[in-house]
PDB file of C-alpha atoms and ligand atoms in Angstrom:
ATOM      1  CA  MET P   1       0.183  -0.002   0.192  1.00 85.00           C
ATOM      2  CA  ASN P   2       1.219   3.399  -0.731  1.00 94.00           C
ATOM      3  CA  ASP P   3       2.487   6.252   1.764  1.00 96.00           C
ATOM      4  CA  ILE P   4      -0.449   8.888   1.855  1.00 97.00           C
ATOM      5  CA  LEU P   5       0.955  11.109   4.468  1.00 98.00           C
ATOM      6  CA  VAL P   6       4.746  10.811   5.304  1.00 98.00           C
ATOM      7  CA  MET P   7       5.958  13.685   8.136  1.00 98.00           C
ATOM      8  CA  ASN P   8       9.742  14.002   8.992  1.00 97.00           C
ATOM      9  CA  GLN P   9      10.928  15.272  11.845  1.00 97.00           C
ATOM     10  CA  ILE P  10       8.413  17.955  11.986  1.00 98.00           C
ATOM     11  CA  VAL P  11       9.464  20.933  14.693  1.00 98.00           C
ATOM     12  CA  LYS P  12       6.536  23.592  15.371  1.00 98.00           C
ATOM     13  CA  LYS P  13       7.348  26.628  17.565  1.00 98.00           C
ATOM     14  CA  PHE P  14       4.848  29.454  18.973  1.00 97.00           C
ATOM     15  CA  GLY P  15       6.418  32.050  20.578  1.00 94.00           C
ATOM     16  CA  LYS P  16       9.604  33.927  20.715  1.00 91.00           C
ATOM     17  CA  GLY P  17      12.255  34.614  23.855  1.00 91.00           C
ATOM     18  CA  HIS P  18      11.324  33.124  27.072  1.00 91.00           C
ATOM     19  CA  THR P  19       7.654  33.022  26.194  1.00 93.00           C
ATOM     20  CA  GLU P  20       8.696  30.175  23.316  1.00 95.00           C
ATOM     21  CA  ILE P  21       7.291  27.065  23.506  1.00 95.00           C
ATOM     22  CA  THR P  22       7.925  23.822  21.177  1.00 97.00           C
ATOM     23  CA  ALA P  23       4.294  22.174  20.410  1.00 97.00           C
ATOM     24  CA  LEU P  24       5.728  19.701  17.597  1.00 98.00           C
ATOM     25  CA  LYS P  25       9.674  17.820  18.367  1.00 97.00           C
ATOM     26  CA  ASN P  26      10.569  15.756  15.878  1.00 96.00           C
ATOM     27  CA  LEU P  27       7.743  14.246  14.835  1.00 97.00           C
ATOM     28  CA  ASP P  28       7.892  11.571  12.228  1.00 97.00           C
ATOM     29  CA  PHE P  29       4.914   9.987  10.669  1.00 97.00           C
ATOM     30  CA  VAL P  30       3.341   7.556   8.289  1.00 97.00           C
ATOM     31  CA  VAL P  31       0.152   6.948   7.364  1.00 98.00           C
ATOM     32  CA  LYS P  32      -0.965   4.468   4.179  1.00 97.00           C
ATOM     33  CA  GLU P  33      -3.572   4.050   1.708  1.00 96.00           C
ATOM     34  CA  GLY P  34      -6.361   2.050   3.455  1.00 96.00           C
ATOM     35  CA  GLU P  35      -5.635   2.918   7.536  1.00 97.00           C
ATOM     36  CA  PHE P  36      -7.695   4.191  10.072  1.00 97.00           C
ATOM     37  CA  VAL P  37      -4.986   5.634  12.723  1.00 97.00           C
ATOM     38  CA  SER P  38      -6.942   6.857  15.733  1.00 96.00           C
ATOM     39  CA  ILE P  39      -4.059   9.585  18.209  1.00 96.00           C
ATOM     40  CA  ILE P  40      -5.217  10.415  22.029  1.00 94.00           C
ATOM     41  CA  GLY P  41      -3.469  12.415  24.364  1.00 92.00           C
ATOM     42  CA  PRO P  42      -3.861  15.261  27.077  1.00 91.00           C
ATOM     43  CA  SER P  43      -5.689  18.819  26.225  1.00 91.00           C
ATOM     44  CA  GLY P  44      -2.331  21.276  24.944  1.00 92.00           C
ATOM     45  CA  SER P  45      -0.079  18.344  24.110  1.00 94.00           C
ATOM     46  CA  GLY P  46      -0.133  19.487  20.440  1.00 95.00           C
ATOM     47  CA  LYS P  47      -2.557  17.183  18.451  1.00 95.00           C
ATOM     48  CA  SER P  48      -4.574  19.835  16.903  1.00 95.00           C
ATOM     49  CA  THR P  49      -1.285  21.237  15.597  1.00 96.00           C
ATOM     50  CA  PHE P  50      -0.499  18.356  14.469  1.00 97.00           C
ATOM     51  CA  LEU P  51      -3.573  17.809  12.188  1.00 96.00           C
ATOM     52  CA  THR P  52      -3.360  21.060  10.699  1.00 94.00           C
ATOM     53  CA  ILE P  53       0.300  21.107   9.870  1.00 95.00           C
ATOM     54  CA  ALA P  54      -0.440  17.474   8.563  1.00 96.00           C
ATOM     55  CA  GLY P  55      -2.977  18.906   6.387  1.00 93.00           C
ATOM     56  CA  GLY P  56      -1.045  22.374   5.272  1.00 90.00           C
ATOM     57  CA  LEU P  57      -3.415  24.474   7.202  1.00 89.00           C
ATOM     58  CA  GLN P  58      -0.077  26.028   8.977  1.00 92.00           C
ATOM     59  CA  THR P  59       3.795  25.345   8.215  1.00 93.00           C
ATOM     60  CA  PRO P  60       6.274  23.718  10.382  1.00 95.00           C
ATOM     61  CA  THR P  61       9.045  25.578  11.647  1.00 96.00           C
ATOM     62  CA  SER P  62      11.262  22.544  10.308  1.00 97.00           C
ATOM     63  CA  GLY P  63      10.615  19.436   8.326  1.00 97.00           C
ATOM     64  CA  GLU P  64       8.877  18.223   5.454  1.00 96.00           C
ATOM     65  CA  ILE P  65       5.663  16.661   4.887  1.00 96.00           C
ATOM     66  CA  LEU P  66       4.910  14.945   1.534  1.00 96.00           C
ATOM     67  CA  ILE P  67       0.895  14.052   0.895  1.00 95.00           C
ATOM     68  CA  ASN P  68       1.254  11.567  -2.219  1.00 93.00           C
ATOM     69  CA  GLN P  69       4.528  11.827  -2.837  1.00 92.00           C
ATOM     70  CA  THR P  70       4.261  15.371  -3.157  1.00 92.00           C
ATOM     71  CA  ASN P  71       6.838  17.786  -1.137  1.00 93.00           C
ATOM     72  CA  PHE P  72       4.263  20.088   0.274  1.00 87.00           C
ATOM     73  CA  THR P  73       7.118  22.157   2.148  1.00 85.00           C
ATOM     74  CA  ASN P  74       8.373  23.487  -0.434  1.00 84.00           C
ATOM     75  CA  LEU P  75       4.718  24.164  -2.812  1.00 88.00           C
ATOM     76  CA  SER P  76       3.755  27.645  -2.798  1.00 90.00           C
ATOM     77  CA  GLU P  77       0.623  28.979  -0.926  1.00 88.00           C
ATOM     78  CA  LYS P  78      -1.774  29.049  -4.469  1.00 90.00           C
ATOM     79  CA  LYS P  79      -0.106  25.009  -5.038  1.00 91.00           C
ATOM     80  CA  ARG P  80      -0.673  23.882  -1.285  1.00 90.00           C
ATOM     81  CA  ALA P  81      -4.042  24.923  -1.183  1.00 89.00           C
ATOM     82  CA  LYS P  82      -4.822  23.121  -4.665  1.00 88.00           C
ATOM     83  CA  LEU P  83      -3.466  19.948  -3.402  1.00 90.00           C
ATOM     84  CA  ARG P  84      -4.966  20.813   0.050  1.00 90.00           C
ATOM     85  CA  PHE P  85      -8.539  20.845  -1.518  1.00 88.00           C
ATOM     86  CA  LYS P  86      -8.195  18.009  -3.741  1.00 89.00           C
ATOM     87  CA  GLU P  87      -6.218  15.357  -1.675  1.00 93.00           C
ATOM     88  CA  ILE P  88      -7.577  16.200   1.821  1.00 95.00           C
ATOM     89  CA  GLY P  89     -10.713  15.953   3.563  1.00 94.00           C
ATOM     90  CA  PHE P  90     -10.634  17.953   6.866  1.00 93.00           C
ATOM     91  CA  ILE P  91     -13.122  17.632   9.919  1.00 92.00           C
ATOM     92  CA  LEU P  92     -12.552  19.841  12.415  1.00 85.00           C
ATOM     93  CA  GLN P  93     -13.714  20.616  15.723  1.00 77.00           C
ATOM     94  CA  SER P  94     -16.552  23.671  14.259  1.00 75.00           C
ATOM     95  CA  SER P  95     -17.917  22.204  11.683  1.00 74.00           C
ATOM     96  CA  ASN P  96     -17.081  25.293   9.230  1.00 84.00           C
ATOM     97  CA  LEU P  97     -20.611  25.313   7.207  1.00 93.00           C
ATOM     98  CA  ILE P  98     -21.234  28.380   4.820  1.00 94.00           C
ATOM     99  CA  PRO P  99     -23.906  29.946   6.837  1.00 94.00           C
ATOM    100  CA  PHE P 100     -25.772  31.139   3.955  1.00 96.00           C
ATOM    101  CA  LEU P 101     -26.158  28.065   2.139  1.00 97.00           C
ATOM    102  CA  LYS P 102     -28.721  24.771   2.459  1.00 97.00           C
ATOM    103  CA  VAL P 103     -27.440  21.434   3.698  1.00 97.00           C
ATOM    104  CA  GLU P 104     -27.331  20.368   0.158  1.00 97.00           C
ATOM    105  CA  GLU P 105     -25.879  23.998  -1.220  1.00 97.00           C
ATOM    106  CA  GLN P 106     -23.034  22.864   0.923  1.00 95.00           C
ATOM    107  CA  PHE P 107     -22.183  19.799  -1.404  1.00 96.00           C
ATOM    108  CA  TYR P 108     -23.432  21.899  -4.525  1.00 96.00           C
ATOM    109  CA  LEU P 109     -20.416  24.407  -4.016  1.00 94.00           C
ATOM    110  CA  VAL P 110     -17.912  21.223  -4.082  1.00 91.00           C
ATOM    111  CA  ASP P 111     -18.846  19.932  -7.005  1.00 92.00           C
ATOM    112  CA  LYS P 112     -18.908  23.773  -8.518  1.00 91.00           C
ATOM    113  CA  VAL P 113     -15.253  24.744  -6.886  1.00 87.00           C
ATOM    114  CA  THR P 114     -14.484  21.131  -8.755  1.00 85.00           C
ATOM    115  CA  GLY P 115     -15.481  21.419 -11.553  1.00 87.00           C
ATOM    116  CA  ARG P 116     -17.791  18.619 -12.297  1.00 90.00           C
ATOM    117  CA  LYS P 117     -21.356  17.944 -13.120  1.00 94.00           C
ATOM    118  CA  LYS P 118     -23.727  17.677  -9.665  1.00 95.00           C
ATOM    119  CA  GLU P 119     -22.983  14.483  -7.681  1.00 95.00           C
ATOM    120  CA  THR P 120     -26.589  14.004  -6.175  1.00 97.00           C
ATOM    121  CA  SER P 121     -27.036  10.785  -5.504  1.00 96.00           C
ATOM    122  CA  TYR P 122     -23.455  10.448  -4.040  1.00 96.00           C
ATOM    123  CA  MET P 123     -24.390  13.570  -1.861  1.00 97.00           C
ATOM    124  CA  GLU P 124     -27.896  11.544  -0.542  1.00 97.00           C
ATOM    125  CA  GLU P 125     -26.048   8.283  -0.333  1.00 95.00           C
ATOM    126  CA  LEU P 126     -23.557  10.460   2.420  1.00 94.00           C
ATOM    127  CA  LEU P 127     -26.717  11.769   3.948  1.00 96.00           C
ATOM    128  CA  GLU P 128     -28.202   8.585   3.811  1.00 94.00           C
ATOM    129  CA  SER P 129     -25.487   7.345   6.372  1.00 90.00           C
ATOM    130  CA  LEU P 130     -25.308   9.937   8.252  1.00 91.00           C
ATOM    131  CA  ASP P 131     -28.820   9.715   8.942  1.00 90.00           C
ATOM    132  CA  ILE P 132     -29.572  13.251   7.801  1.00 95.00           C
ATOM    133  CA  LEU P 133     -31.030  13.252   4.339  1.00 97.00           C
ATOM    134  CA  ALA P 134     -34.041  14.925   5.698  1.00 98.00           C
ATOM    135  CA  LEU P 135     -32.447  17.943   6.620  1.00 98.00           C
ATOM    136  CA  LYS P 136     -31.174  18.493   2.983  1.00 97.00           C
ATOM    137  CA  ASP P 137     -33.068  21.396   2.829  1.00 98.00           C
ATOM    138  CA  LYS P 138     -32.481  23.463   6.350  1.00 98.00           C
ATOM    139  CA  TYR P 139     -29.824  26.203   6.862  1.00 97.00           C
ATOM    140  CA  PRO P 140     -26.768  25.426   9.364  1.00 96.00           C
ATOM    141  CA  LYS P 141     -29.016  27.547  12.164  1.00 96.00           C
ATOM    142  CA  ASP P 142     -31.707  25.296  11.616  1.00 97.00           C
ATOM    143  CA  LEU P 143     -29.652  22.050  12.732  1.00 95.00           C
ATOM    144  CA  SER P 144     -28.226  21.094  15.957  1.00 91.00           C
ATOM    145  CA  GLY P 145     -24.545  21.112  16.698  1.00 87.00           C
ATOM    146  CA  GLY P 146     -24.611  17.347  16.290  1.00 86.00           C
ATOM    147  CA  GLU P 147     -26.235  17.638  13.029  1.00 92.00           C
ATOM    148  CA  ARG P 148     -24.214  20.200  11.650  1.00 92.00           C
ATOM    149  CA  GLN P 149     -20.857  18.674  12.470  1.00 89.00           C
ATOM    150  CA  ARG P 150     -22.573  15.711  10.015  1.00 91.00           C
ATOM    151  CA  VAL P 151     -22.962  17.618   7.178  1.00 95.00           C
ATOM    152  CA  ALA P 152     -19.380  18.721   8.049  1.00 93.00           C
ATOM    153  CA  ILE P 153     -18.586  15.534   8.070  1.00 92.00           C
ATOM    154  CA  GLY P 154     -20.316  14.307   4.557  1.00 95.00           C
ATOM    155  CA  ARG P 155     -19.148  17.909   2.918  1.00 94.00           C
ATOM    156  CA  ALA P 156     -15.290  16.918   3.642  1.00 94.00           C
ATOM    157  CA  LEU P 157     -15.661  12.570   1.980  1.00 94.00           C
ATOM    158  CA  PHE P 158     -17.764  14.300  -0.667  1.00 95.00           C
ATOM    159  CA  ASN P 159     -14.525  15.449  -2.879  1.00 91.00           C
ATOM    160  CA  ARG P 160     -13.006  11.814  -2.482  1.00 93.00           C
ATOM    161  CA  PRO P 161     -10.114  12.742  -0.625  1.00 95.00           C
ATOM    162  CA  SER P 162      -7.027  10.578  -0.453  1.00 95.00           C
ATOM    163  CA  LEU P 163      -5.921  11.561   2.981  1.00 97.00           C
ATOM    164  CA  ILE P 164      -8.800  12.284   5.816  1.00 97.00           C
ATOM    165  CA  LEU P 165      -7.943  14.577   8.734  1.00 97.00           C
ATOM    166  CA  ALA P 166     -10.459  14.567  11.817  1.00 96.00           C
ATOM    167  CA  ASP P 167      -9.989  16.489  14.863  1.00 94.00           C
ATOM    168  CA  GLU P 168     -12.520  15.539  17.407  1.00 92.00           C
ATOM    169  CA  PRO P 169     -15.149  14.960  14.973  1.00 91.00           C
ATOM    170  CA  THR P 170     -17.486  12.982  17.425  1.00 88.00           C
ATOM    171  CA  ALA P 171     -17.355  15.904  20.258  1.00 85.00           C
ATOM    172  CA  SER P 172     -20.552  17.055  19.514  1.00 82.00           C
ATOM    173  CA  LEU P 173     -22.284  13.614  19.181  1.00 85.00           C
ATOM    174  CA  ASP P 174     -24.219  11.652  21.620  1.00 87.00           C
ATOM    175  CA  THR P 175     -22.701   8.006  21.597  1.00 88.00           C
ATOM    176  CA  GLU P 176     -25.124   6.297  18.906  1.00 87.00           C
ATOM    177  CA  HIS P 177     -23.795   9.024  16.616  1.00 85.00           C
ATOM    178  CA  ALA P 178     -20.283   9.215  17.688  1.00 88.00           C
ATOM    179  CA  TYR P 179     -20.248   5.190  16.937  1.00 88.00           C
ATOM    180  CA  GLU P 180     -22.274   5.405  12.954  1.00 85.00           C
ATOM    181  CA  VAL P 181     -19.859   8.688  12.261  1.00 87.00           C
ATOM    182  CA  VAL P 182     -16.808   6.625  13.313  1.00 91.00           C
ATOM    183  CA  LYS P 183     -18.014   3.423  11.433  1.00 89.00           C
ATOM    184  CA  LEU P 184     -18.611   5.314   8.950  1.00 89.00           C
ATOM    185  CA  LEU P 185     -14.800   6.789   8.305  1.00 93.00           C
ATOM    186  CA  VAL P 186     -13.601   3.275   8.965  1.00 94.00           C
ATOM    187  CA  LYS P 187     -15.617   1.622   6.263  1.00 91.00           C
ATOM    188  CA  GLU P 188     -14.058   4.570   3.817  1.00 90.00           C
ATOM    189  CA  ALA P 189     -10.900   3.913   4.795  1.00 94.00           C
ATOM    190  CA  HIS P 190     -10.972   0.361   4.476  1.00 94.00           C
ATOM    191  CA  GLU P 191     -13.280   0.140   1.964  1.00 93.00           C
ATOM    192  CA  LYS P 192     -12.045   3.041  -0.186  1.00 92.00           C
ATOM    193  CA  ASN P 193      -8.659   2.721   0.375  1.00 94.00           C
ATOM    194  CA  LYS P 194      -8.675   6.385   2.328  1.00 94.00           C
ATOM    195  CA  ALA P 195      -5.392   7.009   4.426  1.00 96.00           C
ATOM    196  CA  THR P 196      -7.349   8.587   7.559  1.00 97.00           C
ATOM    197  CA  VAL P 197      -6.273  10.100  11.087  1.00 97.00           C
ATOM    198  CA  MET P 198      -8.894  10.805  13.957  1.00 96.00           C
ATOM    199  CA  VAL P 199      -7.833  12.573  16.852  1.00 95.00           C
ATOM    200  CA  THR P 200     -10.011  11.882  19.689  1.00 90.00           C
ATOM    201  CA  HIS P 201     -10.452  12.425  23.221  1.00 81.00           C
ATOM    202  CA  ASP P 202     -13.320   9.437  23.512  1.00 81.00           C
ATOM    203  CA  SER P 203     -11.118   6.264  24.196  1.00 80.00           C
ATOM    204  CA  ARG P 204     -14.649   3.901  23.279  1.00 81.00           C
ATOM    205  CA  MET P 205     -13.959   5.248  19.492  1.00 82.00           C
ATOM    206  CA  ILE P 206     -10.639   3.766  19.270  1.00 86.00           C
ATOM    207  CA  GLU P 207     -11.578   0.038  18.924  1.00 87.00           C
ATOM    208  CA  TRP P 208     -11.304  -0.123  15.264  1.00 89.00           C
ATOM    209  CA  SER P 209      -8.356   1.656  14.799  1.00 94.00           C
ATOM    210  CA  ASP P 210      -5.475  -0.089  12.724  1.00 95.00           C
ATOM    211  CA  ARG P 211      -2.978   1.500  14.877  1.00 95.00           C
ATOM    212  CA  VAL P 212      -3.120   3.864  17.886  1.00 96.00           C
ATOM    213  CA  TYR P 213      -0.881   7.046  18.983  1.00 96.00           C
ATOM    214  CA  ARG P 214      -0.518   8.823  22.298  1.00 95.00           C
ATOM    215  CA  MET P 215       0.226  12.647  21.667  1.00 96.00           C
ATOM    216  CA  GLU P 216       2.279  13.731  24.490  1.00 92.00           C
ATOM    217  CA  ASP P 217       4.492  16.476  24.628  1.00 87.00           C
ATOM    218  CA  GLY P 218       4.738  17.158  21.221  1.00 94.00           C
ATOM    219  CA  GLN P 219       5.723  13.172  20.058  1.00 94.00           C
ATOM    220  CA  LEU P 220       3.574  10.606  19.077  1.00 96.00           C
ATOM    221  CA  ARG P 221       4.449   7.301  20.985  1.00 96.00           C
ATOM    222  CA  GLU P 222       2.405   3.720  19.168  1.00 95.00           C
ATOM    223  CA  GLU P 223      -0.035   2.402  21.719  1.00 92.00           C
ATOM    224  CA  LYS P 224      -0.467  -1.323  22.009  1.00 84.00           C
ATOM    225  CA  ILE P 225      -4.375  -1.815  21.023  1.00 75.00           C
ATOM    226  CA  SER P 226      -5.457  -3.888  23.944  1.00 66.00           C
ATOM    227  CA  GLY P 227      -8.440  -6.614  22.887  1.00 54.00           C
TER     228      GLY P 227
HETATM  229  P1  LIG K 301      -4.323  19.581  21.271  1.00 80.45           P
HETATM  230  O1  LIG K 301      -5.368  19.812  20.546  1.00 80.45           O
HETATM  231  O2  LIG K 301      -3.535  18.256  21.682  1.00 80.45           O
HETATM  232  O3  LIG K 301      -5.410  20.184  22.991  1.00 80.45           O
HETATM  233  P2  LIG K 301      -2.971  22.122  20.642  1.00 80.45           P
HETATM  234  O4  LIG K 301      -1.981  21.676  19.571  1.00 80.45           O
HETATM  235  O5  LIG K 301      -4.373  22.961  20.323  1.00 80.45           O
HETATM  236  O6  LIG K 301      -3.055  21.083  21.418  1.00 80.45           O
HETATM  237  O7  LIG K 301      -1.707  22.813  21.171  1.00 80.45           O
HETATM  238  C1  LIG K 301      -0.394  22.425  21.663  1.00 80.45           C
HETATM  239  C2  LIG K 301       0.174  23.504  22.609  1.00 80.45           C
HETATM  240  O8  LIG K 301       0.673  24.325  21.089  1.00 80.45           O
HETATM  241  C3  LIG K 301      -0.375  24.274  23.508  1.00 80.45           C
HETATM  242  O9  LIG K 301       0.425  24.428  24.396  1.00 80.45           O
HETATM  243  C4  LIG K 301      -0.956  25.510  22.697  1.00 80.45           C
HETATM  244  O10 LIG K 301      -1.454  26.294  23.603  1.00 80.45           O
HETATM  245  C5  LIG K 301      -0.223  25.568  21.948  1.00 80.45           C
HETATM  246  N1  LIG K 301      -0.689  26.796  20.280  1.00 80.45           N
HETATM  247  C6  LIG K 301      -1.552  26.240  19.588  1.00 80.45           C
HETATM  248  N2  LIG K 301      -1.300  26.999  18.468  1.00 80.45           N
HETATM  249  C7  LIG K 301      -0.664  28.017  18.807  1.00 80.45           C
HETATM  250  C8  LIG K 301      -0.805  29.270  18.406  1.00 80.45           C
HETATM  251  N3  LIG K 301      -1.721  29.414  16.924  1.00 80.45           N
HETATM  252  N4  LIG K 301      -0.180  30.390  19.175  1.00 80.45           N
HETATM  253  C9  LIG K 301       0.631  29.919  20.030  1.00 80.45           C
HETATM  254  N5  LIG K 301       0.638  28.836  20.882  1.00 80.45           N
HETATM  255  C10 LIG K 301      -0.255  27.661  20.893  1.00 80.45           C
HETATM  256 MG1  LIG K 302      -7.322  20.008  19.997  1.00 80.45          MG
END
């Protein structure tokens, strides 16, 4: 299986002088096609910084990142944005929906930006599997936090990215929907060969992971999966 995401010796520092902190410390990480990897660890340990750097939303202080063999670190901002849009599905802690677009319009915007024709049946398939098909004519303000999050998850998958990066995607969901969402992400990884990295607080959500890492002080350590 191909490496989808490779991170070599990533360092990320914030601030200067005596307020400087090193959020990531020479971190190495690889995720291959078809793998579902979970990252756990305490608040402030660097998980979100790791994920946003993996997806090129911020740049590391040093180190290199390859997405599908393309070196992300050397690209111009414009090329990086293009690669990010094509290859990466982000699911962030806040759902980032566009307030003035109905649920289905959030998806049609992706079709439009990509320059492909409307993929209504694929959109409906995703909405159905996320248990929100009935909401497709609603605006974000008329949805609960959990429903909004599920729309954002559907939208992230809609572009068929090769890499999915999810930052606590289940945080605003009740247990039942949290399981459904994680199962959907695992299925995407295993059946559609997506490389998936999920940051989570919730130890109940890691049982289907192929690998689990713990973030501690800006470094990743592989955990043994029990059971
Ligand atoms: P986690 O997601 O595990 O809670 P973060 O990646 O958000 O951790 O943060 C890791 C460390 O980096 C924390 O000490 C946090 O305060 C710091 N940090 C994160 N983003 C910034 C920033 N933009 N400016 C300064 N410090 C930051
Ligand atoms: Mg975080």
